[in-house]
């Protein structure tokens, strides 16, 4: 199976990862106020984006257009603290689903998330 998306079994992996990530966000005092009260769409967009990035269908683009992540994060003040909080929630979330990944895929998704979080710091 030649894409990460296929190897992890498709959408459900990304939905579970994002659900676990948002459990962290809900209890984080820096992050929670940045997000809307209702997290349903926030969850859906992040899961669609990650699934697409890792080789799944272009469903995120179809709904939201080009990701332009830096631009989409402009409204939020992403300090080093906020970035580290985001990354901790994401890596803790990843721990809950990492048994579904090969060591290589685990390393790849971790590297990507760390890199992307560093790129999105804007304050
Ligand atoms: C560095 C720390 C980060 C913070 C504090 C942060 C915060 C946010 C916030 C507040 C939203 C808006 C949610 C909403 O209105 O529903 C958002 C949206 C989003 N974020 Fe982040 N984010 C961070 C990093 C990342 C990273 C690293 C990625 C990708 C790997 C990412 C992907 C997305 C996506 C796909 C959306 C939805 C965009 C859309 O509206 O279509 N974020 N983020």
Short mmCIF file of C-alpha atoms and ligand atoms in Angstrom, two decimals:
data_model
loop_
_atom_site.label_atom_id
_atom_site.label_comp_id
_atom_site.label_asym_id
_atom_site.label_seq_id
_atom_site.Cartn_x
_atom_site.Cartn_y
_atom_site.Cartn_z
CA UNK A 1 0.00 0.00 0.00
CA UNK A 2 1.72 3.07 -1.13
CA UNK A 3 0.20 5.95 0.75
CA UNK A 4 0.28 6.64 4.48
CA UNK A 5 -3.51 7.16 4.24
CA UNK A 6 -4.03 3.64 2.91
CA UNK A 7 -1.61 2.04 5.34
CA UNK A 8 -3.43 3.46 8.38
CA UNK A 9 -6.80 2.37 7.06
CA UNK A 10 -8.19 5.67 5.78
CA UNK A 11 -10.24 8.43 7.38
CA UNK A 12 -10.90 6.80 10.75
CA UNK A 13 -7.26 7.09 11.79
CA UNK A 14 -7.31 10.86 11.23
CA UNK A 15 -10.69 11.29 12.90
CA UNK A 16 -9.44 9.42 15.99
CA UNK A 17 -6.18 11.39 16.07
CA UNK A 18 -8.03 14.69 15.83
CA UNK A 19 -10.58 13.66 18.49
CA UNK A 20 -7.72 12.82 20.85
CA UNK A 21 -5.98 16.11 20.02
CA UNK A 22 -9.11 18.13 20.84
CA UNK A 23 -9.50 16.42 24.21
CA UNK A 24 -6.20 18.12 25.05
CA UNK A 25 -7.32 21.43 23.54
CA UNK A 26 -10.54 21.43 25.56
CA UNK A 27 -8.56 21.44 28.80
CA UNK A 28 -5.79 23.80 27.70
CA UNK A 29 -6.09 27.34 28.98
CA UNK A 30 -3.99 28.90 26.20
CA UNK A 31 -5.59 27.02 23.32
CA UNK A 32 -9.25 26.64 24.29
CA UNK A 33 -10.09 30.37 24.05
CA UNK A 34 -8.66 30.53 20.52
CA UNK A 35 -11.16 28.00 19.17
CA UNK A 36 -14.91 28.39 18.64
CA UNK A 37 -17.23 27.09 21.33
CA UNK A 38 -18.54 24.36 19.06
CA UNK A 39 -15.56 22.30 17.91
CA UNK A 40 -17.43 20.13 15.42
CA UNK A 41 -16.27 21.92 12.28
CA UNK A 42 -12.78 22.59 13.63
CA UNK A 43 -12.38 18.85 14.14
CA UNK A 44 -13.74 18.00 10.74
CA UNK A 45 -11.49 20.44 8.87
CA UNK A 46 -8.33 19.32 10.66
CA UNK A 47 -9.10 15.63 10.03
CA UNK A 48 -9.87 16.28 6.35
CA UNK A 49 -6.70 18.32 5.99
CA UNK A 50 -4.46 15.68 7.57
CA UNK A 51 -6.07 12.86 5.59
CA UNK A 52 -5.50 14.81 2.39
CA UNK A 53 -1.92 15.71 3.31
CA UNK A 54 -1.09 12.05 3.96
CA UNK A 55 -2.36 10.85 0.61
CA UNK A 56 -6.12 10.61 1.04
CA UNK A 57 -8.85 12.18 -1.09
CA UNK A 58 -8.73 15.92 -1.81
CA UNK A 59 -11.81 16.46 0.34
CA UNK A 60 -10.31 19.33 2.33
CA UNK A 61 -9.48 21.31 -0.82
CA UNK A 62 -12.88 20.57 -2.31
CA UNK A 63 -14.57 22.13 0.69
CA UNK A 64 -12.13 24.81 1.86
CA UNK A 65 -9.92 25.57 -1.12
CA UNK A 66 -6.13 25.68 -0.94
CA UNK A 67 -5.03 25.15 2.68
CA UNK A 68 -2.92 28.38 2.97
CA UNK A 69 -2.28 27.43 6.55
CA UNK A 70 -0.14 30.44 7.41
CA UNK A 71 -2.80 32.81 6.17
CA UNK A 72 -5.59 30.91 7.93
CA UNK A 73 -3.69 31.15 11.20
CA UNK A 74 -3.03 34.89 10.90
CA UNK A 75 -6.03 35.81 13.07
CA UNK A 76 -4.54 33.84 15.97
CA UNK A 77 -1.56 34.94 18.03
CA UNK A 78 0.63 31.85 17.91
CA UNK A 79 3.42 32.43 20.39
CA UNK A 80 6.07 29.86 21.29
CA UNK A 81 3.88 28.93 24.27
CA UNK A 82 0.79 28.43 22.10
CA UNK A 83 2.77 26.44 19.56
CA UNK A 84 4.24 24.20 22.24
CA UNK A 85 0.79 23.70 23.78
CA UNK A 86 -0.63 22.76 20.37
CA UNK A 87 2.20 20.38 19.71
CA UNK A 88 1.88 18.73 23.10
CA UNK A 89 -1.86 18.13 22.57
CA UNK A 90 -1.13 16.74 19.11
CA UNK A 91 1.74 14.47 20.16
CA UNK A 92 -0.27 13.23 23.17
CA UNK A 93 -3.13 12.54 20.74
CA UNK A 94 -0.77 10.71 18.46
CA UNK A 95 0.30 8.47 21.35
CA UNK A 96 -3.28 7.21 21.61
CA UNK A 97 -3.27 5.94 18.01
CA UNK A 98 0.41 5.21 17.44
CA UNK A 99 -0.08 1.45 17.79
CA UNK A 100 -1.71 1.61 14.34
CA UNK A 101 1.46 2.95 12.73
CA UNK A 102 4.70 1.40 11.60
CA UNK A 103 7.78 2.96 13.20
CA UNK A 104 8.57 4.71 9.89
CA UNK A 105 5.08 6.18 9.51
CA UNK A 106 5.12 7.27 13.15
CA UNK A 107 8.39 9.07 12.61
CA UNK A 108 7.11 10.71 9.41
CA UNK A 109 3.89 12.07 10.91
CA UNK A 110 5.74 13.30 14.00
CA UNK A 111 8.35 15.07 11.88
CA UNK A 112 5.63 16.68 9.81
CA UNK A 113 3.62 17.89 12.80
CA UNK A 114 6.67 19.35 14.54
CA UNK A 115 7.80 21.08 11.35
CA UNK A 116 4.33 22.46 10.55
CA UNK A 117 3.79 23.72 14.10
CA UNK A 118 7.13 25.54 13.99
CA UNK A 119 6.18 27.14 10.67
CA UNK A 120 2.92 28.47 12.04
CA UNK A 121 4.34 30.40 14.96
CA UNK A 122 3.57 34.02 14.15
CA UNK A 123 4.10 35.94 17.38
C1 LIG B 1 1.11 26.01 16.09
C2 LIG B 1 0.01 26.01 16.83
C3 LIG B 1 -1.39 26.08 16.25
C4 LIG B 1 -2.44 26.77 16.77
C5 LIG B 1 -2.43 27.57 18.04
C6 LIG B 1 -3.57 26.56 15.87
C7 LIG B 1 -4.83 27.11 16.05
C8 LIG B 1 -5.86 27.02 15.16
C9 LIG B 1 -7.12 27.67 15.32
C10 LIG B 1 -7.51 28.54 16.50
C11 LIG B 1 -7.89 27.34 14.26
C12 LIG B 1 -9.33 27.80 13.95
C13 LIG B 1 -10.30 26.73 14.30
C14 LIG B 1 -11.69 27.07 13.84
O1 LIG B 1 -12.00 28.25 13.62
O2 LIG B 1 -12.46 26.17 13.70
C15 LIG B 1 -7.10 26.49 13.41
C16 LIG B 1 -7.53 25.94 12.23
C17 LIG B 1 -6.82 25.03 11.51
N1 LIG B 1 -5.56 24.58 11.79
FE1 LIG B 1 -4.37 25.20 13.27
N2 LIG B 1 -3.20 25.75 14.84
C18 LIG B 1 -1.88 25.43 15.02
C19 LIG B 1 -1.13 24.61 14.22
C20 LIG B 1 -1.62 23.90 13.15
C21 LIG B 1 -0.86 22.93 12.38
C22 LIG B 1 0.60 22.55 12.66
C23 LIG B 1 -1.67 22.47 11.40
C24 LIG B 1 -1.42 21.44 10.34
C25 LIG B 1 -0.60 20.42 10.49
C26 LIG B 1 -2.94 23.14 11.55
C27 LIG B 1 -4.04 22.95 10.75
C28 LIG B 1 -5.22 23.64 10.83
C29 LIG B 1 -6.32 23.48 9.91
C30 LIG B 1 -6.36 22.55 8.70
C31 LIG B 1 -7.33 24.35 10.33
C32 LIG B 1 -8.70 24.55 9.67
C33 LIG B 1 -8.58 25.60 8.59
C34 LIG B 1 -9.90 25.85 7.91
O3 LIG B 1 -10.65 26.68 8.42
O4 LIG B 1 -10.16 25.22 6.90
N3 LIG B 1 -2.87 24.00 12.62
N4 LIG B 1 -5.86 26.31 13.99
#
